[in-house]
Coordinates of C-alpha atoms in Angstrom, one line a residue:
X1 CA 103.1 147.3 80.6
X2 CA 105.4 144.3 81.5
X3 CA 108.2 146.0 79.6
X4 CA 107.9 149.5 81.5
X5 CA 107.9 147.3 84.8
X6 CA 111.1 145.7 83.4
X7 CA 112.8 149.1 82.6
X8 CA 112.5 150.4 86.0
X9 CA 113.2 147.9 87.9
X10 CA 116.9 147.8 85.9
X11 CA 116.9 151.0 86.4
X12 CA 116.7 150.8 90.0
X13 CA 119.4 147.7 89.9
X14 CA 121.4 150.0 87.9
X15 CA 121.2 153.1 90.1
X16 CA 122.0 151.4 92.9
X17 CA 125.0 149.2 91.6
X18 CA 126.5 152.9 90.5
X19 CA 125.5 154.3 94.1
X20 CA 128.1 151.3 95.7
X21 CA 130.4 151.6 93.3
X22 CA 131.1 155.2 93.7
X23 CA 130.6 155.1 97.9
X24 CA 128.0 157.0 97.7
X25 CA 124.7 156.4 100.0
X26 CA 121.6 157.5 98.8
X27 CA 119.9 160.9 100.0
X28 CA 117.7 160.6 103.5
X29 CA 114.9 162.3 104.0
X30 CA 116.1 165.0 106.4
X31 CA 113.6 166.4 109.7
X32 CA 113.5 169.6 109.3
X33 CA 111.8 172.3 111.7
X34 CA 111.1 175.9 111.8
X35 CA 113.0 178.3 114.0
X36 CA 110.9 179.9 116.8
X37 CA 110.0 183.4 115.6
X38 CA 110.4 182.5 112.0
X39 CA 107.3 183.2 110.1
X40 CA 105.8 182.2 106.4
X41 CA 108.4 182.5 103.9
X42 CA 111.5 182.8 106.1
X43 CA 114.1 180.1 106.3
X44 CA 113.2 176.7 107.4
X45 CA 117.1 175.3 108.4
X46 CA 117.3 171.0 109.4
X47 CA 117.9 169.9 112.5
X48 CA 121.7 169.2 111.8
X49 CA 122.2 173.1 110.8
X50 CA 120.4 174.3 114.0
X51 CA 123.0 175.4 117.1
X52 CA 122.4 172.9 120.1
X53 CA 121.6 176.3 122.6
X54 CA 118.8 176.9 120.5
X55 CA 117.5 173.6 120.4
X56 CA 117.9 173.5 124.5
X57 CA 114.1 174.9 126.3
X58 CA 114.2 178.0 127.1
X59 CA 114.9 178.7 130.7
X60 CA 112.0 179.0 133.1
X61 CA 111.2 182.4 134.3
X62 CA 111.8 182.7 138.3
X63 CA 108.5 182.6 140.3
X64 CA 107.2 185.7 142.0
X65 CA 107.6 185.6 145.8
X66 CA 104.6 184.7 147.7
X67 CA 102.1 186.6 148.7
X68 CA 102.5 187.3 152.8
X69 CA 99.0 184.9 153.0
X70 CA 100.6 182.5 151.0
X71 CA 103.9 182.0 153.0
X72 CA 101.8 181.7 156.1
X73 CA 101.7 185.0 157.5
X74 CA 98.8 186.3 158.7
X75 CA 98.0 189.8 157.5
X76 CA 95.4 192.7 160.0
X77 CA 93.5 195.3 159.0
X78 CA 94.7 198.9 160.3
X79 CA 91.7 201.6 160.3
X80 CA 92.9 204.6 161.3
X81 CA 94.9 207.2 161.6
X82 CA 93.5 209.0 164.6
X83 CA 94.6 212.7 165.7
X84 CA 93.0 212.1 169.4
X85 CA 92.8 208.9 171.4
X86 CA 88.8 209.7 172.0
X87 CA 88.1 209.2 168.5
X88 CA 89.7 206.0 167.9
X89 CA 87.7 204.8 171.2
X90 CA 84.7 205.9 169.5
X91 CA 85.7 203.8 166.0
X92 CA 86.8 201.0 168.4
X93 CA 83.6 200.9 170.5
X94 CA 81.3 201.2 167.3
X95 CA 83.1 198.1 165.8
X96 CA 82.8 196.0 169.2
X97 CA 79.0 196.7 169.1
X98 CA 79.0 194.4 166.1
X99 CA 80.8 192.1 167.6
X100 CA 83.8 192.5 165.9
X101 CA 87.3 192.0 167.1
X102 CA 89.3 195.6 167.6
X103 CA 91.5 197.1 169.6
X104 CA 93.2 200.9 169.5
X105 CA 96.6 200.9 169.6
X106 CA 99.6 203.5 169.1
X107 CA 101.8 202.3 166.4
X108 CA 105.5 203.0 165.5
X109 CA 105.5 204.2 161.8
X110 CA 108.9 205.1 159.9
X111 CA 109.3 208.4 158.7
X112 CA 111.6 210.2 156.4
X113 CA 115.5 208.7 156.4
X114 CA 117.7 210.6 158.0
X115 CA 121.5 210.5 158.5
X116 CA 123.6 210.4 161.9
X117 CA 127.0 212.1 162.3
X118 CA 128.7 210.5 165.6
X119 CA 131.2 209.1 167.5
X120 CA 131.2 205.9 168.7
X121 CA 130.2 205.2 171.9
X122 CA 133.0 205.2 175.1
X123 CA 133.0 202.9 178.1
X124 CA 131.7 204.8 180.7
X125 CA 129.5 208.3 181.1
X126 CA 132.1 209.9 182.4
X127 CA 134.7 209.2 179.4
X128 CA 131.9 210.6 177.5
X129 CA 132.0 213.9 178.7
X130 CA 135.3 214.2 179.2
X131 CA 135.2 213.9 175.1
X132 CA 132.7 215.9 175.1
X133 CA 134.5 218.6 176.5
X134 CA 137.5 218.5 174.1
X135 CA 135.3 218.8 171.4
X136 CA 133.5 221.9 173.3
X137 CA 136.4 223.4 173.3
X138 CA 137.4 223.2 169.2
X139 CA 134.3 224.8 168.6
X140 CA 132.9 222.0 167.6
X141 CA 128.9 221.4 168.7
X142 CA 127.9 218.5 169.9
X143 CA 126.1 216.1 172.7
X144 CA 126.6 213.1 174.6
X145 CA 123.7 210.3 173.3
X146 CA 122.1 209.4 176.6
X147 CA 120.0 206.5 175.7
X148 CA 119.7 203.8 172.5
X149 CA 121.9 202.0 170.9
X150 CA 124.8 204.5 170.7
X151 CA 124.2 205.5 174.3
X152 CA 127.4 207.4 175.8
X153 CA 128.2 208.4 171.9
X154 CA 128.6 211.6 170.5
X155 CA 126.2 213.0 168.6
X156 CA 127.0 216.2 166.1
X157 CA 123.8 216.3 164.2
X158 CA 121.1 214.3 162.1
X159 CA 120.2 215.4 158.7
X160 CA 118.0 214.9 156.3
X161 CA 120.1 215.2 153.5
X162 CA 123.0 212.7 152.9
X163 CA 125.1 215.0 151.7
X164 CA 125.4 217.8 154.7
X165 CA 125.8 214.4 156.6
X166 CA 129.0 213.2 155.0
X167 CA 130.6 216.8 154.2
X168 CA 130.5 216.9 158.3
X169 CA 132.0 213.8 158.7
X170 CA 134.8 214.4 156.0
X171 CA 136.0 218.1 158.0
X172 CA 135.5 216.4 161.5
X173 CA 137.9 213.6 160.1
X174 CA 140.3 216.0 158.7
X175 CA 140.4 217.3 162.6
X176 CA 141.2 214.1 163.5
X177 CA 138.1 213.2 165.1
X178 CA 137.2 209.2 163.8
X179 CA 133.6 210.0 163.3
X180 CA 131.1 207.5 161.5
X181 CA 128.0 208.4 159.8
X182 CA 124.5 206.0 159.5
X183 CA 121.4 206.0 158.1
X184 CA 118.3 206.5 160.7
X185 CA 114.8 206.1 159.8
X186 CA 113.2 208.5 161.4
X187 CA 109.9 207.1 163.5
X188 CA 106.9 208.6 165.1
X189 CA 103.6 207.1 166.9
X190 CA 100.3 206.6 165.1
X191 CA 96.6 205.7 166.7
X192 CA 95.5 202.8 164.7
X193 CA 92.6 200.3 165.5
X194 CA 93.6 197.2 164.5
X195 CA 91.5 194.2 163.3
X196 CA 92.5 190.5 163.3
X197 CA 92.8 188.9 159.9
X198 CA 89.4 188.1 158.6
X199 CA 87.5 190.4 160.9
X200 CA 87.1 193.3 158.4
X201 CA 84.8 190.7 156.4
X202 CA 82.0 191.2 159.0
X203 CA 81.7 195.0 158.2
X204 CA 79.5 196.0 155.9
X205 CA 80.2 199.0 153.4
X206 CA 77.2 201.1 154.4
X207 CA 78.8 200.9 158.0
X208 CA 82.2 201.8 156.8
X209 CA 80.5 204.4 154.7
X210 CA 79.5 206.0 157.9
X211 CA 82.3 205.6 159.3
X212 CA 84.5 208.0 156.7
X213 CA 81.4 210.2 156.8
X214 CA 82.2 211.0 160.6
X215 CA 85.6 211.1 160.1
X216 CA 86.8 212.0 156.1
X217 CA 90.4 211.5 156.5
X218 CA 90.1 207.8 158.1
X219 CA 91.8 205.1 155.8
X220 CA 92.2 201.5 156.4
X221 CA 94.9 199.2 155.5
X222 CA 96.7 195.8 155.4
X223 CA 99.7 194.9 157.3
X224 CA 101.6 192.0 159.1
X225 CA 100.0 190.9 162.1
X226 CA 103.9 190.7 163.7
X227 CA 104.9 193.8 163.5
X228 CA 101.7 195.3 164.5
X229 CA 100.8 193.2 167.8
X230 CA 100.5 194.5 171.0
X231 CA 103.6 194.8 173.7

């Protein structure tokens, strides 16, 4: 036994003496890992063989945008839409018997977009007729805008349809007429009765139940208690 001992330890001297004399070093243990995505069987590379932008995390997804509640804003509850003002009375009156918070209000909804052909607006009414009156006599229909934004403008149509909008604008330009075109939602009034946030929480479904009975096309809704508020 003492002369197996012997052996390897000389053996060891001897490997080691050849190791340093050929400037060699010794093999490490190398780390190795397995790629993400790399299942049984399939390559397992070392660390040192591994790109550095795969060994970097991977990038953190962007977070959602929050909720309306969660950025502070508080959020109503629109029942509605009512054809006649009586019947939203009658909702309204129904929900204040319980004690609940409502009020019937008309509402500004946006409609379909549509697409203005004009001309920009001139510094007083009467340079807008005048204009008006040139353009008369082309042929060419139009109107002075009496009120809005582009008021003292000329207005030769809104479409519905981008297109017929901009094929106006390109022949009026080729008259030599600097018209502009823009997009206009179109907006119309709505009878809504509207419910401060947490409100709708006090109603119970049998009474809403009722409630669609009487009238089948009623709906109710969550919006922004800013842009429905009352003037």
């Amino acid at each position: 036994m003492r002369w197996i001992v012997l052996a390897l330890l000389l053996a060891n001297i001897g490997l080691f003496a050849w190791f340093q004399a050929t400037g060699r070093a010794p093999a490490m243990v190398a780390t190795a890992e397995r790629l993400p995505g790399t299942g049984e069987g399939e390559t397992v590379r070392l660390v040192s063989e591994v790109p550095a932008e795969q060994l970097a995390p991977a990038a953190a997804k962007p977070e959602p945008d929050p909720e309306p509640e969660a950025r502070g804003e508080s959020l109503c509850t629109l029942i509605g839409p009512f054809e006649e003002a009586y019947q939203g009375e009658d909702v309204t009156e129904r929900l204040r018997a319980l004690q609940l918070d409502a009020d019937l209000r008309e509402l500004e909804m946006k409609g379909q977009m549509r697409y203005w052909v004009f001309l920009a607006p001139r510094e007083t009414r009467r340079e807008a007729f005048r204009k008006l009156r040139e353009l008369q006599a082309e042929g060419i229909d139009s109107y002075v805008i009496p009120d809005g934004s582009l008021t003292n403008g000329i207005s030769f149509g809104i479409f519905s349809e981008p297109e017929r909008a901009e094929n106006l604008a390109e022949e009026l330009r080729g008259r030599g007429h600097r018209v502009r075109t823009r997009e206009e939602p179109q907006t119309y009034l709505e009878r809504w009765v509207v419910m401060p946030p947490g409100e709708i929480d006090g109603l119970a479904e049998e009474f809403w139940s009722q409630l669609q009975s009487d009238y089948p096309d009623l709906g109710r809704r969550r919006n922004l208690c800013s842009e429905v508020a009352a003037d």
